[in-house]
Coordinates of C-alpha atoms and ligand atoms in Angstrom, one line a residue:
X1 CA 0.0 0.0 0.0
X2 CA 1.2 3.5 -0.8
X3 CA 2.5 5.4 2.3
X4 CA 0.5 8.4 3.5
X5 CA 2.2 11.8 3.5
X6 CA 2.4 14.6 6.1
X7 CA 3.5 18.1 4.9
X8 CA 5.5 20.2 7.4
X9 CA 6.4 23.7 6.3
X10 CA 9.2 25.5 8.0
X11 CA 10.8 22.1 8.5
X12 CA 14.4 23.2 8.3
X13 CA 14.7 25.0 11.8
X14 CA 13.2 25.3 15.2
X15 CA 10.0 23.5 16.2
X16 CA 9.2 22.5 12.6
X17 CA 12.5 20.6 12.4
X18 CA 11.5 18.6 15.5
X19 CA 8.0 18.1 14.1
X20 CA 9.3 16.7 11.0
X21 CA 11.5 14.3 12.8
X22 CA 8.6 13.1 14.9
X23 CA 6.5 12.0 12.1
X24 CA 6.3 8.1 12.3
X25 CA 8.3 6.0 9.9
X26 CA 5.3 4.6 8.3
X27 CA 4.5 7.9 6.8
X28 CA 6.4 10.1 4.2
X29 CA 7.2 13.6 5.4
X30 CA 7.1 16.3 2.8
X31 CA 9.5 19.0 4.0
X32 CA 8.8 22.5 2.9
X33 CA 11.1 25.5 3.2
X34 CA 13.2 27.9 1.1
X35 CA 16.7 26.3 1.1
X36 CA 17.4 23.0 -0.7
X37 CA 20.6 22.3 1.3
X38 CA 18.9 22.8 4.7
X39 CA 16.0 20.6 3.4
X40 CA 18.4 17.9 2.4
X41 CA 20.0 17.9 5.9
X42 CA 16.6 17.3 7.5
X43 CA 15.8 14.7 4.9
X44 CA 19.1 12.9 5.9
X45 CA 18.2 13.0 9.5
X46 CA 14.8 11.5 8.8
X47 CA 16.4 8.7 6.6
X48 CA 19.0 8.0 9.3
X49 CA 16.2 7.3 11.8
X50 CA 14.4 4.9 9.2
X51 CA 11.9 7.3 7.8
X52 CA 11.2 8.7 4.4
X53 CA 11.1 12.3 3.2
X54 CA 10.6 14.4 0.1
X55 CA 11.7 18.0 -0.1
X56 CA 9.9 21.0 -1.7
X57 CA 11.5 24.4 -2.1
X58 CA 9.0 27.1 -1.5
X59 CA 9.2 30.8 -0.5
X60 CA 6.0 31.6 1.2
X61 CA 6.5 35.3 0.8
X62 CA 6.1 34.8 -3.0
X63 CA 2.7 33.6 -4.2
X64 CA 4.1 32.3 -7.4
X65 CA 6.5 30.1 -5.5
X66 CA 3.6 28.9 -3.4
X67 CA 1.6 28.0 -6.4
X68 CA 4.5 26.1 -7.9
X69 CA 5.2 24.3 -4.6
X70 CA 1.5 23.2 -4.4
X71 CA 1.7 21.8 -8.0
X72 CA 4.9 20.0 -7.1
X73 CA 3.4 18.4 -4.0
X74 CA 0.3 17.3 -6.0
X75 CA 2.6 15.8 -8.6
X76 CA 4.2 13.5 -6.0
X77 CA 0.8 11.7 -6.2
X78 CA 0.8 10.8 -2.4
X79 CA -2.2 10.4 -0.3
X80 CA -1.9 13.6 1.9
X81 CA -3.2 13.1 5.4
X82 CA -1.6 16.1 7.3
X83 CA -0.5 19.7 6.6
X84 CA 1.4 21.7 9.2
X85 CA 1.5 25.3 8.3
X86 CA 4.4 26.2 10.6
X87 CA 6.8 28.4 8.4
X88 CA 7.0 31.9 9.7
X89 CA 9.2 35.0 10.3
X90 CA 9.4 37.8 12.7
X91 CA 11.5 40.7 11.6
X92 CA 12.3 44.2 13.1
X93 CA 12.7 45.8 9.6
X94 CA 10.0 46.4 7.1
X95 CA 10.3 44.8 3.6
X96 CA 8.2 44.1 0.6
X97 CA 7.4 40.7 -0.9
X98 CA 7.7 39.9 -4.6
X99 CA 4.0 40.9 -5.1
X100 CA 4.7 44.2 -3.1
X101 CA 3.1 43.0 0.1
X102 CA 4.4 43.4 3.6
X103 CA 7.0 40.7 3.9
X104 CA 5.9 39.4 7.3
X105 CA 2.2 39.4 6.4
X106 CA 2.8 37.7 3.1
X107 CA 5.2 35.0 4.6
X108 CA 3.2 34.3 7.7
X109 CA -0.4 34.5 6.3
X110 CA -1.0 35.1 2.5
X111 CA 1.4 32.3 1.5
X112 CA 0.3 29.6 3.9
X113 CA -3.4 30.5 3.2
X114 CA -2.8 30.1 -0.5
X115 CA -1.0 26.8 -0.1
X116 CA -3.8 25.4 2.1
X117 CA -6.5 26.6 -0.4
X118 CA -4.7 25.0 -3.2
X119 CA -4.2 21.7 -1.4
X120 CA -7.6 21.4 0.3
X121 CA -9.1 19.5 -2.7
X122 CA -6.2 17.0 -2.5
X123 CA -6.4 16.2 1.2
X124 CA -7.7 12.7 2.1
X125 CA -11.0 12.6 4.1
X126 CA -10.1 12.9 7.7
X127 CA -6.8 14.6 7.0
X128 CA -5.5 17.1 9.6
X129 CA -4.4 20.7 9.2
X130 CA -2.4 22.6 11.7
X131 CA -1.7 26.3 11.8
X132 CA 1.1 27.6 14.1
X133 CA -0.5 30.7 15.4
X134 CA 0.6 33.0 18.2
X135 CA -1.2 34.4 21.3
X136 CA 0.4 37.8 20.5
X137 CA -2.7 38.4 18.4
X138 CA -4.6 39.0 21.6
X139 CA -4.3 42.7 22.9
X140 CA -5.5 41.4 26.3
X141 CA -2.7 38.9 26.8
X142 CA -0.6 40.2 29.5
X143 CA 2.4 38.0 28.8
X144 CA 2.5 39.5 25.3
X145 CA 1.8 43.1 26.1
X146 CA 4.5 43.1 28.7
X147 CA 6.9 42.2 25.9
X148 CA 5.7 45.1 23.9
X149 CA 3.0 43.6 21.7
X150 CA -0.4 45.3 21.3
X151 CA -2.3 42.5 19.7
X152 CA -3.5 42.4 16.1
X153 CA -3.8 45.9 14.5
X154 CA -5.9 44.7 11.7
X155 CA -7.9 47.4 9.7
X156 CA -8.5 45.3 6.6
X157 CA -6.6 42.5 5.1
X158 CA -5.7 44.7 2.1
X159 CA -4.3 47.3 4.4
X160 CA -2.3 44.7 6.4
X161 CA -0.9 43.4 3.0
X162 CA 0.2 46.9 2.4
X163 CA 1.9 47.2 5.9
X164 CA -0.8 49.5 7.1
X165 CA -1.9 48.7 10.7
X166 CA -4.4 50.4 13.1
X167 CA -2.8 53.2 15.1
X168 CA -1.8 52.9 18.7
X169 CA 0.2 49.8 18.1
X170 CA 3.6 48.5 19.3
X171 CA 6.6 50.8 19.5
X172 CA 8.8 47.8 18.5
X173 CA 9.2 47.6 14.7
X174 CA 7.7 44.5 13.2
X175 CA 5.4 43.6 16.2
X176 CA 2.2 44.8 14.7
X177 CA 2.8 43.0 11.4
X178 CA 3.6 39.8 13.3
X179 CA 0.6 39.9 15.6
X180 CA -1.8 40.9 12.8
X181 CA -0.5 38.1 10.6
X182 CA -0.9 35.6 13.4
X183 CA -4.5 36.7 14.1
X184 CA -5.3 36.2 10.4
X185 CA -3.7 32.7 10.7
X186 CA -6.0 31.9 13.6
X187 CA -9.0 33.1 11.6
X188 CA -8.1 30.9 8.7
X189 CA -7.9 27.9 11.0
X190 CA -11.3 28.5 12.6
X191 CA -13.1 29.3 9.4
X192 CA -11.6 26.5 7.3
X193 CA -12.5 24.1 10.2
X194 CA -16.2 25.1 9.8
X195 CA -16.2 25.0 6.0
X196 CA -14.4 21.6 5.9
X197 CA -16.1 19.1 8.2
X198 CA -14.4 16.1 6.6
X199 CA -11.1 17.5 7.9
X200 CA -9.6 18.2 11.3
X201 CA -8.2 21.8 11.2
X202 CA -6.7 23.3 14.4
X203 CA -4.3 26.0 15.6
X204 CA -1.5 26.0 18.0
X205 CA 0.0 28.7 20.2
X206 CA 3.3 27.1 20.7
X207 CA 4.4 29.3 23.6
X208 CA 7.5 31.5 23.9
X209 CA 10.0 29.0 22.5
X210 CA 13.6 30.0 23.0
X211 CA 16.3 28.4 21.0
X212 CA 14.7 28.7 17.6
X213 CA 15.8 31.1 14.9
X214 CA 12.6 33.2 15.1
X215 CA 13.5 36.9 15.1
X216 CA 17.1 36.6 15.0
X217 CA 17.7 36.6 11.2
X218 CA 18.0 40.5 11.2
X219 CA 19.3 40.9 14.7
X220 CA 22.7 42.3 15.3
X221 CA 25.6 39.9 16.2
X222 CA 25.3 40.7 20.0
X223 CA 21.5 40.1 20.1
X224 CA 22.0 37.0 18.1
X225 CA 24.5 35.7 20.7
X226 CA 22.3 36.6 23.6
X227 CA 19.2 35.0 22.1
X228 CA 21.0 31.8 21.1
X229 CA 23.3 31.2 24.2
X230 CA 22.2 33.8 27.0
X231 CA 18.8 32.3 27.2
X232 CA 20.0 28.8 27.9
X233 CA 19.1 28.6 31.5
X234 CA 15.6 29.8 30.7
X235 CA 15.4 27.2 27.9
X236 CA 16.2 24.4 30.4
X237 CA 13.4 25.7 32.7
X238 CA 10.9 26.3 29.9
X239 CA 8.9 23.0 30.0
X240 CA 8.1 23.8 33.6
X241 CA 7.0 27.4 33.0
X242 CA 3.6 28.7 31.9
X243 CA 3.6 30.3 28.4
X244 CA 7.1 29.0 27.7
X245 CA 8.2 25.9 25.6
X246 CA 11.2 24.4 23.9
X247 CA 11.5 23.6 20.1
X248 CA 11.3 19.8 21.0
X249 CA 8.1 20.2 23.0
X250 CA 6.5 22.5 20.4
X251 CA 7.5 20.2 17.6
X252 CA 6.0 17.2 19.4
X253 CA 2.7 19.2 19.7
X254 CA 2.7 20.1 16.1
X255 CA 3.3 16.5 15.0
X256 CA 0.6 15.4 17.3
X257 CA -2.0 17.9 16.0
X258 CA -1.2 17.1 12.4
X259 CA -1.2 13.2 12.9
X260 CA -3.5 12.2 15.8
X261 CA -5.9 14.8 17.5
X262 CA -9.7 14.2 17.2
X263 CA -10.7 17.9 17.6
X264 CA -11.4 20.3 14.8
X265 CA -11.8 24.1 15.0
X266 CA -9.7 24.0 18.3
X267 CA -6.9 26.3 19.5
X268 CA -4.3 24.5 21.6
X269 CA -1.9 26.1 24.0
X270 CA 1.9 25.3 24.6
X271 CA 1.0 22.4 27.0
X272 CA -1.6 20.9 24.6
X273 CA -4.6 22.3 26.5
X274 CA -7.4 24.2 24.9
X275 CA -7.2 28.0 25.0
X276 CA -9.3 31.0 24.1
X277 CA -8.4 33.4 21.4
X278 CA -8.8 37.2 21.7
X279 CA -12.3 38.6 22.2
X280 CA -12.2 39.7 18.5
X281 CA -11.5 36.2 17.3
X282 CA -14.3 34.8 19.4
X283 CA -16.7 36.5 17.0
X284 CA -17.2 34.0 14.1
X285 CA -18.3 36.9 11.8
X286 CA -15.0 38.7 12.4
X287 CA -13.0 35.6 11.5
X288 CA -15.2 35.0 8.4
X289 CA -14.7 38.6 7.2
X290 CA -10.9 38.1 7.4
X291 CA -11.1 35.1 5.3
X292 CA -13.5 36.6 2.8
X293 CA -11.2 39.7 2.4
X294 CA -8.2 37.4 2.0
X295 CA -9.9 35.5 -0.9
X296 CA -10.9 38.7 -2.6
X297 CA -7.3 40.0 -2.2
X298 CA -5.8 36.8 -3.7
X299 CA -8.2 36.9 -6.7
X300 CA -7.2 40.4 -7.5
X301 CA -3.4 39.9 -7.4
X302 CA -1.4 38.7 -10.4
X303 CA 1.4 36.2 -9.8
Ligands
NAP1 N1 9.6 30.8 18.7 C1 8.5 31.3 19.3 O1 8.6 31.8 20.4 C2 7.2 31.2 18.6 C3 6.1 31.7 19.4 C4 4.8 31.6 18.8 C5 4.7 31.2 17.4 N2 5.8 30.8 16.7 C6 5.7 30.4 15.3 O2 6.2 29.1 15.1 C7 6.6 28.9 13.8 C8 8.0 28.4 13.7 O3 8.9 29.3 14.3 P1 10.3 28.9 15.0 O4 10.4 29.6 16.2 O5 10.6 27.4 14.9 O6 11.2 29.7 14.0 P2 12.6 29.3 13.1 O7 13.6 28.4 13.8 O8 13.0 30.6 12.5 O9 11.9 28.4 11.9 C9 11.1 29.0 10.9 C10 11.0 28.1 9.7 O10 10.2 28.8 8.7 C11 10.9 28.7 7.5 N3 10.7 29.9 6.7 C12 10.9 31.2 7.0 N4 10.6 32.0 6.0 C13 10.1 31.3 5.0 C14 9.7 31.6 3.8 N5 9.6 32.8 3.3 N6 9.3 30.5 3.0 C15 9.4 29.3 3.4 N7 9.8 29.0 4.7 C16 10.2 29.9 5.5 C17 12.4 28.6 7.8 O11 13.0 27.9 6.8 P3 14.1 28.6 5.8 O12 14.7 29.8 6.5 O13 15.1 27.4 5.6 O14 13.3 28.8 4.6 C18 12.3 27.8 9.1 O15 12.3 26.3 8.7 C19 6.5 30.3 13.1 O16 5.3 30.3 12.4 C20 6.5 31.3 14.3 O17 5.7 32.5 14.0 C21 7.0 30.9 17.3

């Protein structure tokens, strides 16, 4: 019998890399990220532990790349039973994507939304879809506001795509784009779960996960060093602390959500319990409006 496939995006680093290595050996793991060499490294790790993997190069900030990647995944002809939308960035500088969109919003939301939309018709009945969201979307989340986040600053999806966010946001560059993109990720998860009752579609807030590469790509050398090594003691304590996690634990949760949970439309926290999204996201019409605006935007843009 043909092996079933699980897609893990952002599989070359951090929690996605652990998630990919957790997929059982009776499945094929389809690894998705931008860099072929890094993808090959993870593929080798999986092969060394007796598993099987395929690699697909995709830049989620570029809708044309996402479309090509979706076609390549379909061309593998594998029965797809899981899709973990985990790839993401957090930057402190503003940049534009190939289609002229805010780079963070395009990478974290528009690209994964398009990939999921293109693959939905090809998913097996009962397949699981995971979205790695973030509780920083919630303006009332104390843990996030203390760190400088002000929650999602969504005006419209078209505005967010242009890097325009509601006034009164964070004073830290990049935080509004990140929080807004993650609220849209959560909206997509909740709405797609309702629209696709034959699938199990859920979101994860993985917790503050030190030791990944998130947010350090454009940090200066000193900050890079501090984030990577200065936080080591906190990384050891993370499994015991509320709101904190490790790449290994978060990866385990991602692989569990994409391979074995029974829920759909759920939002899991960093310990695997159920959690509430922001007050805004508890309004189903608000989430539906985000998805409707996203579909309208993606229809307008040429790529
Ligand atoms: N770390 C945290 O505290 C935390 C908290 C809440 C949510 N999250 C979310 O968790 C997810 C994983 O983050 P992480 O902490 O594990 O970070 P990470 O170590 O930086 O991993 C990010 C992954 O995404 C991929 N990626 C980045 N940009 C991409 C693009 N344009 N196209 C395709 N792939 C891309 C990277 O691969 P390449 O660079 O090889 O392409 C890498 O595999 C993200 O969605 C993040 O927002 C993280």
